[in-house]
Amino acid sequence: MNTTTTAPAELGTAAGAEQTDTPRRRLRPGRVVLHVFLITTALAWFFPVLWAVVNSFRDYEHTAVHGYLSPGGFTLDNYAQAWTQGEMPQYFLNSLIITVPAVLLTLFLSSCAAFVLSHHSRRFNLVMLAVFLAANLLPPQALLVPLFRLYTSIPLPYWISSSGSLYDSHLGIVLIHVAFQIGFCTFVLSNFMKALPTSLLEAARVDGATVFQQYWRVVLPLCRPSLAALATLLVTWVYNDFFWSLALLSSGDKLPITTALQNLQGSFFIDHNLLSAGSVLVALPTLVIFFLLQRHFVAGLTLGASKE
């Protein structure tokens, strides 16, 4: 009886002794400097965003008289004025027409190419990946003149483009985004598909699955985290594009939402509070997409980072 009652007490004291004997981590000067640098950098990046959001709720006349550091003058009129004066609904629709097809087409074509490069034609895999990535090495500005001439020379039916060519058409903007983004997406997806077990495809072949069925029913469902991560990045890149839309679109009713902020700027006067409200409205869709796909985005980025 004495042994059964004293053994747990001895184990408890031994465990407590081990816990007290374990040394705590000392704060090294390098770690302190790193944390201070990271916090300072985060605040430096976050401050302009917070400043724009706060000023978007303030009246310009109040801030012009009392200054931006003075309290008060809060109103919602800036958002109502930015929505109507900036013609946001039409520009949002244009961005939707460009972004959704560009993202879906890029993910589909890049996943097809990645499947072939990761499981077929292994002799030319490195060459094909180099070809896909070569387009990303050139700055877009260097290709503006040849692309402009190409777009104006390719005819299109008038029911697709009112100009009769790829120039000044949403289809042309979609194709240019697909061409520039497909290389990066193919590179990411091919590396992910190479890590998939080959036994899955072998079992599918034994069951009589065709190549497309192997891609569509076996490989593609396993790539959902990486596809979600790439979709988040692509939506941000395509939605926030300003260069190609301004260079290859001439009709004002076809421009995307990034150009709508120009309607909020006057020739001799700029209401910065109104412009801040318009910027917040423009940034909301990308924030919504990011928070909706945040779990898949993080899973896609960290997948394969640790091995069990």
GROMACS .gro file of C-alpha atoms in nm:
model
  308
    1MET     CA    1   0.000   0.000   0.000
    2ASN     CA    2   0.280   0.241   0.077
    3THR     CA    3   0.445   0.180  -0.261
    4THR     CA    4   0.123   0.245  -0.454
    5THR     CA    5   0.057   0.570  -0.271
    6THR     CA    6   0.406   0.712  -0.286
    7ALA     CA    7   0.489   0.621  -0.650
    8PRO     CA    8   0.259   0.882  -0.811
    9ALA     CA    9   0.391   1.146  -0.574
   10GLU     CA   10   0.748   1.059  -0.664
   11LEU     CA   11   0.664   1.070  -1.036
   12GLY     CA   12   0.495   1.407  -0.989
   13THR     CA   13   0.793   1.555  -0.808
   14ALA     CA   14   1.029   1.417  -1.072
   15ALA     CA   15   0.821   1.567  -1.352
   16GLY     CA   16   0.806   1.899  -1.169
   17ALA     CA   17   1.181   1.893  -1.122
   18GLU     CA   18   1.231   1.829  -1.493
   19GLN     CA   19   1.002   2.118  -1.582
   20THR     CA   20   1.180   2.356  -1.350
   21ASP     CA   21   1.522   2.240  -1.469
   22THR     CA   22   1.446   2.307  -1.838
   23PRO     CA   23   1.614   2.635  -1.931
   24ARG     CA   24   1.401   2.908  -2.084
   25ARG     CA   25   1.486   3.058  -2.419
   26ARG     CA   26   1.693   3.367  -2.385
   27LEU     CA   27   1.611   3.666  -2.599
   28ARG     CA   28   1.905   3.707  -2.829
   29PRO     CA   29   1.987   4.057  -2.955
   30GLY     CA   30   1.952   3.941  -3.315
   31ARG     CA   31   1.600   3.806  -3.251
   32VAL     CA   32   1.497   4.130  -3.081
   33VAL     CA   33   1.627   4.335  -3.371
   34LEU     CA   34   1.445   4.106  -3.617
   35HIS     CA   35   1.112   4.143  -3.434
   36VAL     CA   36   1.151   4.520  -3.411
   37PHE     CA   37   1.226   4.536  -3.783
   38LEU     CA   38   0.926   4.317  -3.874
   39ILE     CA   39   0.687   4.516  -3.655
   40THR     CA   40   0.815   4.847  -3.793
   41THR     CA   41   0.785   4.722  -4.152
   42ALA     CA   42   0.431   4.594  -4.090
   43LEU     CA   43   0.324   4.926  -3.942
   44ALA     CA   44   0.485   5.115  -4.229
   45TRP     CA   45   0.289   4.908  -4.481
   46PHE     CA   46  -0.037   4.918  -4.284
   47PHE     CA   47  -0.038   5.290  -4.202
   48PRO     CA   48  -0.120   5.420  -4.556
   49VAL     CA   49  -0.408   5.174  -4.586
   50LEU     CA   50  -0.547   5.273  -4.249
   51TRP     CA   51  -0.499   5.641  -4.333
   52ALA     CA   52  -0.692   5.601  -4.660
   53VAL     CA   53  -0.977   5.411  -4.491
   54VAL     CA   54  -1.015   5.671  -4.215
   55ASN     CA   55  -1.008   5.966  -4.456
   56SER     CA   56  -1.261   5.798  -4.683
   57PHE     CA   57  -1.519   5.851  -4.407
   58ARG     CA   58  -1.435   6.221  -4.358
   59ASP     CA   59  -1.574   6.530  -4.526
   60TYR     CA   60  -1.326   6.722  -4.742
   61GLU     CA   61  -1.444   7.064  -4.627
   62HIS     CA   62  -1.387   6.970  -4.263
   63THR     CA   63  -1.037   6.838  -4.328
   64ALA     CA   64  -0.953   7.139  -4.547
   65VAL     CA   65  -1.039   7.378  -4.265
   66HIS     CA   66  -0.927   7.184  -3.956
   67GLY     CA   67  -0.661   6.959  -4.108
   68TYR     CA   68  -0.641   6.583  -4.142
   69LEU     CA   69  -0.519   6.532  -3.787
   70SER     CA   70  -0.829   6.696  -3.636
   71PRO     CA   71  -1.113   6.469  -3.517
   72GLY     CA   72  -1.466   6.481  -3.654
   73GLY     CA   73  -1.616   6.538  -3.997
   74PHE     CA   74  -1.717   6.175  -4.050
   75THR     CA   75  -1.969   6.103  -4.325
   76LEU     CA   76  -2.076   5.832  -4.573
   77ASP     CA   77  -2.134   6.074  -4.861
   78ASN     CA   78  -1.792   6.000  -5.009
   79TYR     CA   79  -1.888   5.641  -5.083
   80ALA     CA   80  -2.223   5.735  -5.235
   81GLN     CA   81  -2.059   6.002  -5.449
   82ALA     CA   82  -1.775   5.771  -5.555
   83TRP     CA   83  -2.026   5.501  -5.653
   84THR     CA   84  -2.230   5.736  -5.874
   85GLN     CA   85  -1.965   5.978  -6.002
   86GLY     CA   86  -1.715   5.701  -6.075
   87GLU     CA   87  -1.980   5.490  -6.255
   88MET     CA   88  -1.867   5.193  -6.048
   89PRO     CA   89  -2.135   4.938  -6.157
   90GLN     CA   90  -2.036   4.955  -6.524
   91TYR     CA   91  -1.665   4.935  -6.449
   92PHE     CA   92  -1.716   4.648  -6.205
   93LEU     CA   93  -1.903   4.459  -6.477
   94ASN     CA   94  -1.616   4.518  -6.721
   95SER     CA   95  -1.364   4.387  -6.468
   96LEU     CA   96  -1.585   4.083  -6.410
   97ILE     CA   97  -1.601   4.014  -6.784
   98ILE     CA   98  -1.220   4.027  -6.804
   99THR     CA   99  -1.117   3.861  -6.476
  100VAL     CA  100  -1.341   3.554  -6.461
  101PRO     CA  101  -1.266   3.414  -6.811
  102ALA     CA  102  -0.896   3.500  -6.780
  103VAL     CA  103  -0.858   3.320  -6.446
  104LEU     CA  104  -1.059   3.012  -6.547
  105LEU     CA  105  -0.890   2.979  -6.886
  106THR     CA  106  -0.544   3.023  -6.735
  107LEU     CA  107  -0.602   2.760  -6.468
  108PHE     CA  108  -0.748   2.512  -6.718
  109LEU     CA  109  -0.474   2.547  -6.979
  110SER     CA  110  -0.191   2.557  -6.725
  111SER     CA  111  -0.324   2.248  -6.545
  112CYS     CA  112  -0.346   2.062  -6.877
  113ALA     CA  113   0.010   2.161  -6.965
  114ALA     CA  114   0.135   2.075  -6.617
  115PHE     CA  115  -0.027   1.731  -6.634
  116VAL     CA  116   0.146   1.655  -6.962
  117LEU     CA  117   0.482   1.787  -6.843
  118SER     CA  118   0.468   1.599  -6.513
  119HIS     CA  119   0.352   1.260  -6.642
  120HIS     CA  120   0.427   1.251  -7.015
  121SER     CA  121   0.697   1.357  -7.261
  122ARG     CA  122   0.971   1.358  -7.002
  123ARG     CA  123   1.246   1.411  -7.258
  124PHE     CA  124   1.134   1.767  -7.332
  125ASN     CA  125   1.003   1.866  -6.989
  126LEU     CA  126   1.286   2.104  -6.905
  127VAL     CA  127   1.274   2.269  -7.248
  128MET     CA  128   0.898   2.314  -7.235
  129LEU     CA  129   0.911   2.465  -6.885
  130ALA     CA  130   1.180   2.705  -7.005
  131VAL     CA  131   0.956   2.807  -7.295
  132PHE     CA  132   0.661   2.864  -7.063
  133LEU     CA  133   0.868   3.073  -6.823
  134ALA     CA  134   1.044   3.272  -7.095
  135ALA     CA  135   0.747   3.505  -7.139
  136ASN     CA  136   0.764   3.607  -6.773
  137LEU     CA  137   1.125   3.721  -6.810
  138LEU     CA  138   1.037   4.003  -7.051
  139PRO     CA  139   0.886   4.328  -6.920
  140PRO     CA  140   0.534   4.389  -7.055
  141GLN     CA  141   0.630   4.738  -7.175
  142ALA     CA  142   0.882   4.588  -7.420
  143LEU     CA  143   0.605   4.395  -7.596
  144LEU     CA  144   0.355   4.679  -7.621
  145VAL     CA  145   0.438   4.795  -7.976
  146PRO     CA  146   0.440   4.450  -8.146
  147LEU     CA  147   0.128   4.345  -7.956
  148PHE     CA  148  -0.050   4.666  -8.052
  149ARG     CA  149   0.028   4.604  -8.420
  150LEU     CA  150  -0.077   4.241  -8.388
  151TYR     CA  151  -0.406   4.331  -8.221
  152THR     CA  152  -0.496   4.589  -8.483
  153SER     CA  153  -0.422   4.345  -8.770
  154ILE     CA  154  -0.624   4.044  -8.643
  155PRO     CA  155  -0.987   4.075  -8.758
  156LEU     CA  156  -1.281   3.977  -8.540
  157PRO     CA  157  -1.656   3.967  -8.606
  158TYR     CA  158  -1.832   4.286  -8.504
  159TRP     CA  159  -2.053   4.098  -8.259
  160ILE     CA  160  -1.736   4.022  -8.061
  161SER     CA  161  -1.553   4.354  -8.105
  162SER     CA  162  -1.704   4.680  -8.221
  163SER     CA  163  -1.366   4.776  -8.371
  164GLY     CA  164  -1.351   4.466  -8.591
  165SER     CA  165  -1.019   4.352  -8.442
  166LEU     CA  166  -0.864   4.227  -8.119
  167TYR     CA  167  -0.785   4.588  -8.032
  168ASP     CA  168  -1.048   4.753  -7.813
  169SER     CA  169  -1.209   4.421  -7.715
  170HIS     CA  170  -1.241   4.237  -7.385
  171LEU     CA  171  -1.131   3.918  -7.558
  172GLY     CA  172  -0.795   4.074  -7.638
  173ILE     CA  173  -0.738   4.167  -7.274
  174VAL     CA  174  -0.834   3.817  -7.161
  175LEU     CA  175  -0.592   3.658  -7.407
  176ILE     CA  176  -0.301   3.881  -7.305
  177HIS     CA  177  -0.350   3.791  -6.938
  178VAL     CA  178  -0.371   3.422  -7.020
  179ALA     CA  179  -0.053   3.440  -7.226
  180PHE     CA  180   0.145   3.613  -6.951
  181GLN     CA  181   0.017   3.411  -6.653
  182ILE     CA  182   0.008   3.060  -6.797
  183GLY     CA  183   0.384   3.012  -6.764
  184PHE     CA  184   0.400   3.075  -6.391
  185CYS     CA  185   0.089   2.864  -6.323
  186THR     CA  186   0.225   2.575  -6.532
  187PHE     CA  187   0.552   2.584  -6.339
  188VAL     CA  188   0.375   2.574  -6.001
  189LEU     CA  189   0.122   2.306  -6.095
  190SER     CA  190   0.379   2.081  -6.263
  191ASN     CA  191   0.591   2.074  -5.948
  192PHE     CA  192   0.282   1.993  -5.745
  193MET     CA  193   0.166   1.716  -5.980
  194LYS     CA  194   0.510   1.555  -5.978
  195ALA     CA  195   0.468   1.495  -5.604
  196LEU     CA  196   0.146   1.296  -5.654
  197PRO     CA  197   0.177   0.916  -5.621
  198THR     CA  198   0.215   0.749  -5.959
  199SER     CA  199   0.018   0.451  -5.829
  200LEU     CA  200  -0.301   0.656  -5.860
  201LEU     CA  201  -0.256   0.698  -6.234
  202GLU     CA  202  -0.150   0.336  -6.274
  203ALA     CA  203  -0.467   0.223  -6.099
  204ALA     CA  204  -0.672   0.451  -6.324
  205ARG     CA  205  -0.508   0.304  -6.634
  206VAL     CA  206  -0.585  -0.048  -6.512
  207ASP     CA  207  -0.949   0.054  -6.470
  208GLY     CA  208  -0.953   0.171  -6.832
  209ALA     CA  209  -0.945   0.548  -6.775
  210THR     CA  210  -0.837   0.760  -7.069
  211VAL     CA  211  -0.571   1.032  -7.041
  212PHE     CA  212  -0.834   1.304  -7.003
  213GLN     CA  213  -1.018   1.101  -6.739
  214GLN     CA  214  -0.693   1.058  -6.546
  215TYR     CA  215  -0.643   1.434  -6.558
  216TRP     CA  216  -1.003   1.535  -6.482
  217ARG     CA  217  -1.108   1.273  -6.226
  218VAL     CA  218  -0.782   1.177  -6.055
  219VAL     CA  219  -0.524   1.455  -6.072
  220LEU     CA  220  -0.736   1.770  -6.084
  221PRO     CA  221  -0.935   1.701  -5.761
  222LEU     CA  222  -0.606   1.653  -5.575
  223CYS     CA  223  -0.483   1.991  -5.700
  224ARG     CA  224  -0.760   2.196  -5.538
  225PRO     CA  225  -0.535   2.364  -5.276
  226SER     CA  226  -0.279   2.472  -5.535
  227LEU     CA  227  -0.553   2.581  -5.778
  228ALA     CA  228  -0.718   2.787  -5.506
  229ALA     CA  229  -0.386   2.953  -5.420
  230LEU     CA  230  -0.320   3.034  -5.785
  231ALA     CA  231  -0.677   3.156  -5.834
  232THR     CA  232  -0.633   3.404  -5.549
  233LEU     CA  233  -0.312   3.538  -5.702
  234LEU     CA  234  -0.456   3.550  -6.054
  235VAL     CA  235  -0.769   3.737  -5.946
  236THR     CA  236  -0.550   3.997  -5.777
  237TRP     CA  237  -0.315   4.034  -6.075
  238VAL     CA  238  -0.580   4.045  -6.347
  239TYR     CA  239  -0.826   4.257  -6.151
  240ASN     CA  240  -0.564   4.516  -6.058
  241ASP     CA  241  -0.424   4.542  -6.411
  242PHE     CA  242  -0.407   4.896  -6.543
  243PHE     CA  243  -0.137   4.890  -6.809
  244TRP     CA  244  -0.284   4.652  -7.068
  245SER     CA  245  -0.637   4.780  -7.027
  246LEU     CA  246  -0.532   5.139  -7.082
  247ALA     CA  247  -0.307   5.047  -7.377
  248LEU     CA  248  -0.536   4.805  -7.564
  249LEU     CA  249  -0.880   4.951  -7.491
  250SER     CA  250  -0.994   5.282  -7.637
  251SER     CA  251  -1.367   5.281  -7.560
  252GLY     CA  252  -1.452   5.431  -7.224
  253ASP     CA  253  -1.743   5.193  -7.166
  254LYS     CA  254  -1.508   4.889  -7.186
  255LEU     CA  255  -1.244   4.998  -6.933
  256PRO     CA  256  -1.207   4.800  -6.607
  257ILE     CA  257  -1.257   4.924  -6.253
  258THR     CA  258  -0.893   5.030  -6.207
  259THR     CA  259  -0.950   5.315  -6.452
  260ALA     CA  260  -1.268   5.433  -6.277
  261LEU     CA  261  -1.063   5.629  -6.026
  262GLN     CA  262  -0.975   5.872  -6.305
  263ASN     CA  263  -1.338   5.988  -6.304
  264LEU     CA  264  -1.296   6.100  -5.943
  265GLN     CA  265  -1.010   6.338  -6.028
  266GLY     CA  266  -1.074   6.682  -6.165
  267SER     CA  267  -0.847   6.879  -6.393
  268PHE     CA  268  -0.762   7.143  -6.130
  269PHE     CA  269  -0.887   6.989  -5.806
  270ILE     CA  270  -0.862   6.647  -5.641
  271ASP     CA  271  -1.077   6.547  -5.345
  272HIS     CA  272  -0.845   6.303  -5.173
  273ASN     CA  273  -1.115   6.183  -4.935
  274LEU     CA  274  -1.341   6.099  -5.229
  275LEU     CA  275  -1.050   5.929  -5.403
  276SER     CA  276  -0.981   5.726  -5.089
  277ALA     CA  277  -1.344   5.610  -5.079
  278GLY     CA  278  -1.322   5.504  -5.443
  279SER     CA  279  -0.998   5.317  -5.376
  280VAL     CA  280  -1.160   5.127  -5.089
  281LEU     CA  281  -1.454   5.030  -5.312
  282VAL     CA  282  -1.215   4.912  -5.583
  283ALA     CA  283  -1.013   4.703  -5.335
  284LEU     CA  284  -1.312   4.531  -5.172
  285PRO     CA  285  -1.359   4.247  -5.428
  286THR     CA  286  -0.999   4.128  -5.399
  287LEU     CA  287  -1.023   4.133  -5.020
  288VAL     CA  288  -1.344   3.929  -5.031
  289ILE     CA  289  -1.184   3.673  -5.263
  290PHE     CA  290  -0.878   3.647  -5.042
  291PHE     CA  291  -1.076   3.592  -4.721
  292LEU     CA  292  -1.303   3.337  -4.890
  293LEU     CA  293  -1.007   3.137  -5.022
  294GLN     CA  294  -0.770   3.209  -4.736
  295ARG     CA  295  -0.777   2.855  -4.597
  296HIS     CA  296  -0.712   2.700  -4.938
  297PHE     CA  297  -0.454   2.968  -5.017
  298VAL     CA  298  -0.245   2.891  -4.709
  299ALA     CA  299  -0.284   2.517  -4.764
  300GLY     CA  300  -0.170   2.551  -5.124
  301LEU     CA  301   0.139   2.749  -5.029
  302THR     CA  302   0.244   2.523  -4.740
  303LEU     CA  303   0.158   2.191  -4.905
  304GLY     CA  304   0.467   1.974  -4.915
  305ALA     CA  305   0.665   2.205  -4.687
  306SER     CA  306   0.678   1.944  -4.408
  307LYS     CA  307   0.719   1.567  -4.426
  308GLU     CA  308   0.573   1.327  -4.177
   0.00000   0.00000   0.00000
